[in-house]
Coordinates of C-alpha atoms in Angstrom, one line a residue:
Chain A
X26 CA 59.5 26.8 49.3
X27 CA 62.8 25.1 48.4
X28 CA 65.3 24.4 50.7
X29 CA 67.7 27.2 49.8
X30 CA 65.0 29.5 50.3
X31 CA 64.9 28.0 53.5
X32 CA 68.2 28.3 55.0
X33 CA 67.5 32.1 53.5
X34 CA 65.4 33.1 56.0
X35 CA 65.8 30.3 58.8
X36 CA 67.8 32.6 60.7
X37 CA 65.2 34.9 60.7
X38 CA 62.5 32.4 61.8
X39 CA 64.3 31.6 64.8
X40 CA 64.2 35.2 65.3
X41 CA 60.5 35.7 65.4
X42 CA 61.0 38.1 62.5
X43 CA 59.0 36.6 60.0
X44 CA 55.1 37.2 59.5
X45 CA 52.6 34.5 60.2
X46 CA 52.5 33.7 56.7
X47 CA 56.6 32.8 56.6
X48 CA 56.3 31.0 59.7
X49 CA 53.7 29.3 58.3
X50 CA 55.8 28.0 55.1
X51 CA 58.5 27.4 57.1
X52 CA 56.5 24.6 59.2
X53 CA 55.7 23.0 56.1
X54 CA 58.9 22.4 54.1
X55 CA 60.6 21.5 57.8
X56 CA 57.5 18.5 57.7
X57 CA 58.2 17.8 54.3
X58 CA 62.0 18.0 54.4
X59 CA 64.1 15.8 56.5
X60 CA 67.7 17.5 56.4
X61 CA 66.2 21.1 56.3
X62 CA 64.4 19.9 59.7
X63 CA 67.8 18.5 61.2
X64 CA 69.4 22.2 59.8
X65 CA 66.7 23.6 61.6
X66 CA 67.3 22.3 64.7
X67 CA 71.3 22.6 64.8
X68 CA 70.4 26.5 64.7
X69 CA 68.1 26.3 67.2
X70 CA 70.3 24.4 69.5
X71 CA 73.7 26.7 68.6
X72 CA 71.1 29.5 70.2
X73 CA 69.8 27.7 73.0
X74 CA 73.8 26.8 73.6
X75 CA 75.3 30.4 73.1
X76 CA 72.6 31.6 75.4
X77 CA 73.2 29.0 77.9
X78 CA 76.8 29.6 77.8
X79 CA 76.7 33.3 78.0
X80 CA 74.0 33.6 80.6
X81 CA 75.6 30.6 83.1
X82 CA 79.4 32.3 82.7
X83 CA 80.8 33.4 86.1
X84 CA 82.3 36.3 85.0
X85 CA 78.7 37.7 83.7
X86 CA 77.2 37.1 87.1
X87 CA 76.2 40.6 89.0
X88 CA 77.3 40.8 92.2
X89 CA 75.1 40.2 94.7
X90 CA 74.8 43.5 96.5
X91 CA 75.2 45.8 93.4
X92 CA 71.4 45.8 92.4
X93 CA 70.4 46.6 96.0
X94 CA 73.1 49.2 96.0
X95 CA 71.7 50.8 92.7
X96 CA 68.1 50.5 93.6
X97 CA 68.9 52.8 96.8
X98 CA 71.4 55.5 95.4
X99 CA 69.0 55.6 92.5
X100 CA 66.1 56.0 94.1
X101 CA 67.6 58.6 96.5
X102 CA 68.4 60.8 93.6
X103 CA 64.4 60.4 93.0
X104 CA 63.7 62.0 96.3
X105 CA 66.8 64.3 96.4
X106 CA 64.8 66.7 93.8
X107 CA 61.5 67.2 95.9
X108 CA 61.3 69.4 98.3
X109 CA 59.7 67.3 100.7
X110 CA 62.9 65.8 101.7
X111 CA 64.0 69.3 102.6
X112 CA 61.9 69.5 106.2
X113 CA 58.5 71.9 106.7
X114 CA 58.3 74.9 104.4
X115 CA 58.8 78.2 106.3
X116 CA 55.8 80.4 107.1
X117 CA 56.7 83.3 104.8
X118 CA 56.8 80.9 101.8
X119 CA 53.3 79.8 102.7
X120 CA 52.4 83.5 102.9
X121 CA 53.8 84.1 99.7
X122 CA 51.8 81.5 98.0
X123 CA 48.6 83.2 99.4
X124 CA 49.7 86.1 98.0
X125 CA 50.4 84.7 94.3
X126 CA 46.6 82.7 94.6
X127 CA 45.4 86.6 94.7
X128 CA 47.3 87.5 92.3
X129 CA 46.6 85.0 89.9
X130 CA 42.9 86.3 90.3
X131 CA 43.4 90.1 89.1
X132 CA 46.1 88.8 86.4
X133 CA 44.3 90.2 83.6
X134 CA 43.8 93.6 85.1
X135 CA 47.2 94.0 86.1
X136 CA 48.8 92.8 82.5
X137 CA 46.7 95.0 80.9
X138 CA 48.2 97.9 83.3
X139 CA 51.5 97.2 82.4
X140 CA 50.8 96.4 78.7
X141 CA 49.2 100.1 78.5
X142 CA 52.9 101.3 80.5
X143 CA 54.8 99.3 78.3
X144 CA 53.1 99.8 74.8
X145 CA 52.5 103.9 75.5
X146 CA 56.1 104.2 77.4
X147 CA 58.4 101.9 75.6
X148 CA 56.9 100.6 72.8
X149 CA 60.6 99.4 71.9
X150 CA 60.3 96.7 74.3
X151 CA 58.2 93.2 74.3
X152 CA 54.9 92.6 74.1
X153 CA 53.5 91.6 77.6
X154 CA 51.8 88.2 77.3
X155 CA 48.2 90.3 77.0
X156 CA 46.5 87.5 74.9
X157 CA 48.4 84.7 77.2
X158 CA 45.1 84.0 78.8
X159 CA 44.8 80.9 81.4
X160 CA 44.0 78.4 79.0
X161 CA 47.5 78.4 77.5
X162 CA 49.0 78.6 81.0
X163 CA 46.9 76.0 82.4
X164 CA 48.4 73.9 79.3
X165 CA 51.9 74.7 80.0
X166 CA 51.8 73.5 83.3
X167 CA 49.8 70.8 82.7
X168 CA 52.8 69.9 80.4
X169 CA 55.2 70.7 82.5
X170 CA 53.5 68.1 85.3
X171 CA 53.0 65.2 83.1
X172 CA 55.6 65.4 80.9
X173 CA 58.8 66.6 82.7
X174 CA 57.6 65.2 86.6
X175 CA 55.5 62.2 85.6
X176 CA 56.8 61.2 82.2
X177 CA 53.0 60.1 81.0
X178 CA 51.9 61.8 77.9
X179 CA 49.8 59.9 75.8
X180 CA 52.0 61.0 73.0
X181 CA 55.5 60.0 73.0
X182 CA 57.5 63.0 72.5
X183 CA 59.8 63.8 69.6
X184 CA 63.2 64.8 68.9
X185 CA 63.1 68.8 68.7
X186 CA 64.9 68.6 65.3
X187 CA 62.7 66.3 63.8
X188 CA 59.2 68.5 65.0
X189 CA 61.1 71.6 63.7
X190 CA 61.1 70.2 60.5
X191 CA 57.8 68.8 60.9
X192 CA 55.3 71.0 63.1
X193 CA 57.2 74.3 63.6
X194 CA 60.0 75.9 62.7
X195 CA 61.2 77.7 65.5
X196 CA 61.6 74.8 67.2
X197 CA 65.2 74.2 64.8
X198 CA 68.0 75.4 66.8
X199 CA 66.1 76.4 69.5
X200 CA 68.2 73.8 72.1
X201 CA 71.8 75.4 70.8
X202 CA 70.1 79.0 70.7
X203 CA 69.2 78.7 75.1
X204 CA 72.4 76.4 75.6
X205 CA 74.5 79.2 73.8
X206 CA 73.5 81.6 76.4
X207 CA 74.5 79.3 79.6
X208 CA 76.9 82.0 81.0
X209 CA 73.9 83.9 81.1
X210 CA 71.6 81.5 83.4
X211 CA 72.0 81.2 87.2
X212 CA 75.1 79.2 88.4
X213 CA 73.6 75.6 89.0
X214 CA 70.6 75.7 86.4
X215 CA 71.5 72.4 84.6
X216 CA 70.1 71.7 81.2
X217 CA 68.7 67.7 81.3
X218 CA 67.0 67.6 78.1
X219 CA 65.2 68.7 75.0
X220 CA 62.1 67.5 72.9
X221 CA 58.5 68.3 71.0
X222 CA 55.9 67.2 72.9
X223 CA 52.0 67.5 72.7
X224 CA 49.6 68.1 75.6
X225 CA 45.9 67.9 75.6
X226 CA 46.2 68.6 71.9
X227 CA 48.6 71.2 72.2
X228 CA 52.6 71.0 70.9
X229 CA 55.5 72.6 72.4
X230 CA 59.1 72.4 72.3
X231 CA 59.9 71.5 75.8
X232 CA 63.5 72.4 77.3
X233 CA 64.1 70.9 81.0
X234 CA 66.6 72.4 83.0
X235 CA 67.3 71.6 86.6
X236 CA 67.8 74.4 89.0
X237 CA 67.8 74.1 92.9
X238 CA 67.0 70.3 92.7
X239 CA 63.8 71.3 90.9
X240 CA 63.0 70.7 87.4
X241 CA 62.5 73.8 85.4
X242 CA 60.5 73.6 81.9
X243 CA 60.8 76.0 79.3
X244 CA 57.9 75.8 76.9
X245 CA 57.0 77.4 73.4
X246 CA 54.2 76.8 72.0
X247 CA 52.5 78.3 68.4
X248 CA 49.6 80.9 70.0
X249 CA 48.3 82.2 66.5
X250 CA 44.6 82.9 66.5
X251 CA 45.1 82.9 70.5
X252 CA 44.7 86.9 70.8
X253 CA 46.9 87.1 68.2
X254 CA 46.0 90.3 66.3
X255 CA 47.4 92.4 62.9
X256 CA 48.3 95.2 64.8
X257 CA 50.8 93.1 67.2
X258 CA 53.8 94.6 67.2
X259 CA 57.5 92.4 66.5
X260 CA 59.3 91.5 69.5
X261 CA 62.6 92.9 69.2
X262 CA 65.4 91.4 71.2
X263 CA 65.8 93.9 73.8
X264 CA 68.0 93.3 77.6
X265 CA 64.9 92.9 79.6
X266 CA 61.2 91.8 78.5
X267 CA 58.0 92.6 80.0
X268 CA 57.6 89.1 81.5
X269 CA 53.6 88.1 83.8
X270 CA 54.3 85.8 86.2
X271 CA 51.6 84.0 88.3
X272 CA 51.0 81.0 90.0
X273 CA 48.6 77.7 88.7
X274 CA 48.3 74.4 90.6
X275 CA 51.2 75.0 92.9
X276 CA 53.1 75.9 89.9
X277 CA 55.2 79.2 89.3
X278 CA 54.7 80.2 85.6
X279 CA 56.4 83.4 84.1
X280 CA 55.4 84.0 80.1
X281 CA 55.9 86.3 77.6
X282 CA 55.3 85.9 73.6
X283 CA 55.9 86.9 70.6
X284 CA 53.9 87.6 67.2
X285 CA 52.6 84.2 66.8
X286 CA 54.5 82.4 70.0
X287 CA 54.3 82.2 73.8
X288 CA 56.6 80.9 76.1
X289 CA 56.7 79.8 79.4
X290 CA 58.6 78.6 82.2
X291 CA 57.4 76.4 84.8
X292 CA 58.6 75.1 88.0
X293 CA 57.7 75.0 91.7
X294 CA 60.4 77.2 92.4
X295 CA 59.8 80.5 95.0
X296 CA 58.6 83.0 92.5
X297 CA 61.4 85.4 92.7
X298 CA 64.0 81.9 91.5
X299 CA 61.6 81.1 88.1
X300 CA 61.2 84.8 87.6
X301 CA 64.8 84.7 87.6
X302 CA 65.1 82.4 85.2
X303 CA 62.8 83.4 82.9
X304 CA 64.3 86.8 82.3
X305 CA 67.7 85.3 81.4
X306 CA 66.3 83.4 79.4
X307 CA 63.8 85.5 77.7
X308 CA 66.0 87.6 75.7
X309 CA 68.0 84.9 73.7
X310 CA 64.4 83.1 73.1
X311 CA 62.7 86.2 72.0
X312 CA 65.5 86.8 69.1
X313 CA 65.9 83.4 68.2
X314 CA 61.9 83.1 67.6
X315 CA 61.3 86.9 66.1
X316 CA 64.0 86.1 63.7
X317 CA 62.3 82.7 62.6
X318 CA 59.1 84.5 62.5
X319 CA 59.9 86.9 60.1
X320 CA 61.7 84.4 57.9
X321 CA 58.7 82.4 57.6
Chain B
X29 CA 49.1 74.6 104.4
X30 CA 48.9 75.3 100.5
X31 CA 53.1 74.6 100.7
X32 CA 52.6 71.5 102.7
X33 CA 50.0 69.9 100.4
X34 CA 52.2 71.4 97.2
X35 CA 55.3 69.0 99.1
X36 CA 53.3 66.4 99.5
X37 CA 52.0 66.4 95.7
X38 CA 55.8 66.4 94.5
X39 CA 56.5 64.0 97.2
X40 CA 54.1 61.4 95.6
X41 CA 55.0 62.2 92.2
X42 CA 58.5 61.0 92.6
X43 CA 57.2 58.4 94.6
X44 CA 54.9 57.4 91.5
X45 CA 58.3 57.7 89.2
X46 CA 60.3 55.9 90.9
X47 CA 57.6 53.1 91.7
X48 CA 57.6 53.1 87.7
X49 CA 61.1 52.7 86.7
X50 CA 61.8 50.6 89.3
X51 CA 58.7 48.1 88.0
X52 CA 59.8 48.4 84.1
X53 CA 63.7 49.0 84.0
X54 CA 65.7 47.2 87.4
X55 CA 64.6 43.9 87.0
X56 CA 67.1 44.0 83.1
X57 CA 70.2 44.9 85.9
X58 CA 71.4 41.4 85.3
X59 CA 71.0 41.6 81.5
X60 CA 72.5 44.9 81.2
X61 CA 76.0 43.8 83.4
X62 CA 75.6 41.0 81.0
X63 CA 76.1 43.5 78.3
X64 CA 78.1 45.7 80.0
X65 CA 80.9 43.3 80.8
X66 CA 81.0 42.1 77.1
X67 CA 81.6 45.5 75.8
X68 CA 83.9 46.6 79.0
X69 CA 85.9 43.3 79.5
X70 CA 86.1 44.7 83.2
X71 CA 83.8 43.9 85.4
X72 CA 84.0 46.9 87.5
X73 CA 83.7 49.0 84.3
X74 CA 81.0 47.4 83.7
X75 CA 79.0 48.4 87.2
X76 CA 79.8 52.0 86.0
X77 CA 78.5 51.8 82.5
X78 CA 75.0 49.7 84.1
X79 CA 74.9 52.9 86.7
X80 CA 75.4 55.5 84.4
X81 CA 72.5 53.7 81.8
X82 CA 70.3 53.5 84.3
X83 CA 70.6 57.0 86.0
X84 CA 70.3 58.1 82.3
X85 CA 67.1 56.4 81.5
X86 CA 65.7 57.3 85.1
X87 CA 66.0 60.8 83.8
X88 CA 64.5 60.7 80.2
X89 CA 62.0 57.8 81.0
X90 CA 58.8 60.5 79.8
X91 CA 60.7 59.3 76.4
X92 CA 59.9 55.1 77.1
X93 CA 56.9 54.3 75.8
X94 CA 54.8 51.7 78.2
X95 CA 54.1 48.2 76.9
X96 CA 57.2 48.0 75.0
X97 CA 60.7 46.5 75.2
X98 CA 61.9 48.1 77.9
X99 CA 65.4 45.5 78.1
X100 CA 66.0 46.8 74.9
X101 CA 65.6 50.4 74.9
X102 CA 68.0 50.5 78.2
X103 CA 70.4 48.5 75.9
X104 CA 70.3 51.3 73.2
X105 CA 71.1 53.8 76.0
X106 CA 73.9 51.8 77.5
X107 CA 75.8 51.8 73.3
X108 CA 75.2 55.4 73.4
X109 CA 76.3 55.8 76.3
X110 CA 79.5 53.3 75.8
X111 CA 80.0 55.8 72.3
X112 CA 80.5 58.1 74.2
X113 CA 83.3 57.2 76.6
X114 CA 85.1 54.9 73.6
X115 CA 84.2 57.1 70.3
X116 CA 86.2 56.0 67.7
X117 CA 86.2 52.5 68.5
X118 CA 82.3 51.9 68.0
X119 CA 82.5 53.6 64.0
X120 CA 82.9 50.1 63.1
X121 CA 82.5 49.6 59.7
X122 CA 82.8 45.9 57.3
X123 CA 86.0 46.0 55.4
X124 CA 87.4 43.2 52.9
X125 CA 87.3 40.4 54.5
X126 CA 88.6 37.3 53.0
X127 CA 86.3 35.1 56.1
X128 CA 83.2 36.9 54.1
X129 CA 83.7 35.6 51.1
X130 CA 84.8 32.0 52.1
X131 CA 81.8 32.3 54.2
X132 CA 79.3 33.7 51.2
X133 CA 80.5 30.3 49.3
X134 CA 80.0 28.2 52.3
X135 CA 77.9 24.9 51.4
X136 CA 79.3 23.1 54.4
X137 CA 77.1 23.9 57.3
X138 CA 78.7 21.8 60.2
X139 CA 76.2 20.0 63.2
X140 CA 76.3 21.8 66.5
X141 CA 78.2 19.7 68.3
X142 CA 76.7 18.3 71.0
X143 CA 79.6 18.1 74.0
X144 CA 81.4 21.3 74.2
X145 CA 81.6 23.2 77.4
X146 CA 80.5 26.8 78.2
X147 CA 83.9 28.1 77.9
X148 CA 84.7 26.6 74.5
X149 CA 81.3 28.2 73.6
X150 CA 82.5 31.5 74.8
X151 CA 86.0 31.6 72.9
X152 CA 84.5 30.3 69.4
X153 CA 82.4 33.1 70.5
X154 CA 85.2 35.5 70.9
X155 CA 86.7 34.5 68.0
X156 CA 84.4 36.1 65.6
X157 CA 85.0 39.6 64.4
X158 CA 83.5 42.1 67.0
X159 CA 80.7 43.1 64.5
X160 CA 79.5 39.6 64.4
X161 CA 80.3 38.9 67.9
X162 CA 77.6 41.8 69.1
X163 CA 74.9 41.6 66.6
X164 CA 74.8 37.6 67.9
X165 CA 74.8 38.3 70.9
X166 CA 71.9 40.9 71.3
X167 CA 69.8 38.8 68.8
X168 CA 70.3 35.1 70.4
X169 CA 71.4 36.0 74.2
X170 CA 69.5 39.2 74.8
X171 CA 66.8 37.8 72.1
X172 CA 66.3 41.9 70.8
X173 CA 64.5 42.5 67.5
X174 CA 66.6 43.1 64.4
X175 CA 64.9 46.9 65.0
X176 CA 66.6 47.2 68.7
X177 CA 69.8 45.9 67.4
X178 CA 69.4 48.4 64.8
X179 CA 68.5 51.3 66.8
X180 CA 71.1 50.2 69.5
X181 CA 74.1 49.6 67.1
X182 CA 73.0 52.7 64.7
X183 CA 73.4 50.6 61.4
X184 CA 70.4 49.5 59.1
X185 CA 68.3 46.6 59.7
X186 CA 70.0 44.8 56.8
X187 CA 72.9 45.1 58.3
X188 CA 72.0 43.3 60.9
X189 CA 70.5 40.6 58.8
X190 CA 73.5 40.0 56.9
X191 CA 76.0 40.3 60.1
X192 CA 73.7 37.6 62.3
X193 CA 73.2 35.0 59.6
X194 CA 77.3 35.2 58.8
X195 CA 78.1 34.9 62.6
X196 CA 75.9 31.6 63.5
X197 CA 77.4 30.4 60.2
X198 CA 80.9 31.2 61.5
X199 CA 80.3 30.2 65.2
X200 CA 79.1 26.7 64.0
X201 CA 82.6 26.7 62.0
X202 CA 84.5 27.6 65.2
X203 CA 82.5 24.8 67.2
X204 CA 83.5 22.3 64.8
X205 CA 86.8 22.6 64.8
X206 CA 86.6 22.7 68.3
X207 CA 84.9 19.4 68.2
X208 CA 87.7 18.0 65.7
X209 CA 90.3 19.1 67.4
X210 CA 88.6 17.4 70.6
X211 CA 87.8 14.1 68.8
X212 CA 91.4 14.1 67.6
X213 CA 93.2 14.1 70.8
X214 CA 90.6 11.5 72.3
X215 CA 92.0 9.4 69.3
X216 CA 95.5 10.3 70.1
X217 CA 94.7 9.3 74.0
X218 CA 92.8 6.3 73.5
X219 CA 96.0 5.2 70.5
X220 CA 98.4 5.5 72.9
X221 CA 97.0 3.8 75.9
X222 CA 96.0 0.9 73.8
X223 CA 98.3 -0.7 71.1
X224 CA 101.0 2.7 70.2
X225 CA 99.6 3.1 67.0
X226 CA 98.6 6.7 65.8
X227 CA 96.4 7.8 63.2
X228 CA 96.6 11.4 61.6
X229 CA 93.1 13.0 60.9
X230 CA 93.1 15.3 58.1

């Protein structure tokens, strides 16, 4: 190394940007090279005094009470979104969760019911979520808890764009498509944010929405070879869907699909609130992913 | 029952969050004012832009990956977030610039000095052109990566290269002169307390 290539990547030394190799021929010509090691030092020190200087400057000093402050509100608006803080649950809530355990146990029978009403009756109107069987559900919500609540997925999620272009279509737009429809969606439900995550192997496009201080997720996920059969028949964007809605791990879950998709919401909302949600949602969803499925 | 143990679940989850952030993210609330006042100039601006970073990244922390640099992801937030309230003047973008080229045929690189004061450090500092000023001062005062300056200040890591290694060149110029000008009125004090005689410095 000669000394112009040193004072070429000195700056970056000081950095701890070069490999171990660099650093490593940077040692040697600074031993070998008296005025490249006095060169090397004036940087170092012009850091060591910017730092200094920047660091001790009374105006950059926080004041004393603001991080206390900002610890508390912060953390209030932590607790402000669980329901705990909101005194003992009423009786008939706790009777209605009984009631949505049963009904979670004769879920199949009573989709299949409905799918028979729905397919023989009104066969213009969505497929019920039929093949939606409790493994998928147990995955949305097991998204839903460690992704949206805990924020510990041991796959960092990606931007929705991005996995459209890169896992699955449908997922392109699909923000814009649900934000579009906001006039639609209850009063105080408050979109937070967007991704592509993965979950126990599994990929969705995950919107989060805030409703009633609770966070609400909406999930679609690619169900092909899930009950998916040849004689499914398109969805077709109609006002209301045929929508199951049951209850897994103290977790409200209303789904319906399409040809090769199902979607979920999620919350620990009463029933009748994510129920609510889901149906406003559900038509916007169902033509924004039917049209991407048949365009693919 | 099944409600109560259901409230006591989400209780401890947001319990576990908060414990989280507060472990990874509030001890930078020192670094980020820092930050914050440079790009504000006000320091009770500045208390609103740290507030609004960190209610942000409380909110999306399922997107901060454990184990990394958690100072400097909060930075990022806080320039996206400063974007947003000042838009057009973060599209900075390196025009002709007639300091550049005196600086790309720089062969003079001056000492440090060794005697300046903090403040003196401060204006040579403030001196430089902005897009200097903030790439030195996330890379040698908030010691970020060239990657989290890049990601925070949205231009390539080149960039930041380029606009770090002109900056210390310039800030050693400014402290120089500072120096100079320093030495030359202790000549002019010391000439006229002793025999009247004063001696111009080029």
């Amino acid at each position: 190394m000669n000394c112009h290539e040193f004072r070429g990547i000195a700056d970056s030394y000081l950095s701890n940007e070069l490999s171990v190799e660099g650093n490593h021929e940077i040692i040697l010509h600074v031993d070998l090279c008296p005025s490249c090691r006095i060169e090397l030092s004036a940087r170092r020190e012009l850091r060591s005094i910017l730092r200094n200087a920047f660091v001790n400057a009374p105006q950059n000093q926080v004041r004393q009470n603001f991080a206390r402050e900002l610890s508390t509100q912060l953390r209030e608006n932590v607790h402000a979104n669980h329901p705990a803080s909101q005194g003992p649950v009423p009786l008939n809530v706790i009777g209605r969760a009984w009631l949505a355990v049963a009904a979670c146990l004769i879920l199949a029978a009573v989709i299949g019911v409905v799918m028979f009403r729905e397919l023989v009756l009104t066969p213009e109107k969505t497929v019920a979520t039929q093949s939606v069987g409790g493994e998928l559900i147990e995955s949305a919500v097991g998204d839903h808890k460690n992704c949206a609540i805990k924020f510990r997925l041991a796959e960092k999620p990606v931007d929705l764009e991005i996995a459209g272009r890169q896992f699955d279509s449908v997922y392109i737009n699909l923000k814009n498509s649900i934000l579009s429809q906001q006039e639609n969606l209850p009063v105080d439900a408050q979109f937070v944010e967007a991704h592509s995550c993965v979950y126990e192997g599994r990929r969705f496009a995950h919107v989060v929405f805030k409703y009633h201080g609770r966070l609400v997720s909406v999930l679609v996920t690619n169900a092909s070879g899930i009950g998916a059969g040849s004689d499914r028949k398109p969805a077709t964007p109609v006002q209301s869907s045929v929508i199951a809605s049951s209850q897994t791990d103290g977790f409200q879950v209303a789904g319906f699909e399409t040809v090769r998709h199902a979607i979920f919401v999620v919350s620990d909302l009463s029933e009748a609130e994510n129920l609510a949600l889901a149906r406003a949602l559900a038509p916007v969803l169902l033509e924004h992913i039917s049209h991407n499925e048949s365009s693919t | 029952m099944l409600g109560r143990t259901a409230n006591r679940e989400t209780q401890q989850r947001g319990d576990d969050r908060w414990a989280s952030f507060e472990s990874e993210a509030m001890p930078h609330i020192a670094s980020l004012f820092r930050v914050a006042n440079w790009l504000t100039r006000d320091r009770s601006e500045a208390e609103d832009l740290v507030q609004e970073t960190l209610t942000e990244a409380l909110t999306s922390f399922h997107r901060f990956v454990l184990g990394t640099n958690c100072r400097a992801w909060l930075i990022a937030i806080m320039y996206h977030r400063q974007s947003k309230r000042r838009r057009t003047n973060m599209h900075l973008h390196l025009v002709s610039d007639p300091q550049e080229r005196i600086l790309e045929t720089l062969i003079y690189e001056p000492s440090t000095p060794q005697d300046v004061t903090d403040e003196e450090v401060l204006q040579a500092l403030e001196r430089l052109p902005r897009s200097y000023q903030e790439v030195v001062t996330l890379a040698d005062v908030e010691e970020m990566s060239y990657k989290e300056i890049a990601i925070a200040l949205d231009i390539p890591v080149g960039t930041v290269m380029s606009r770090l290694s002109r900056g210390r060149k310039l800030l050693r110029v400014e402290l120089a002169s500072y120096a100079q000008a320093r030495g030359f009125a202790r000549r002019l004090t010391a000439d006229s307390e002793g025999e009247g005689i004063r001696h111009e410095l080029p």
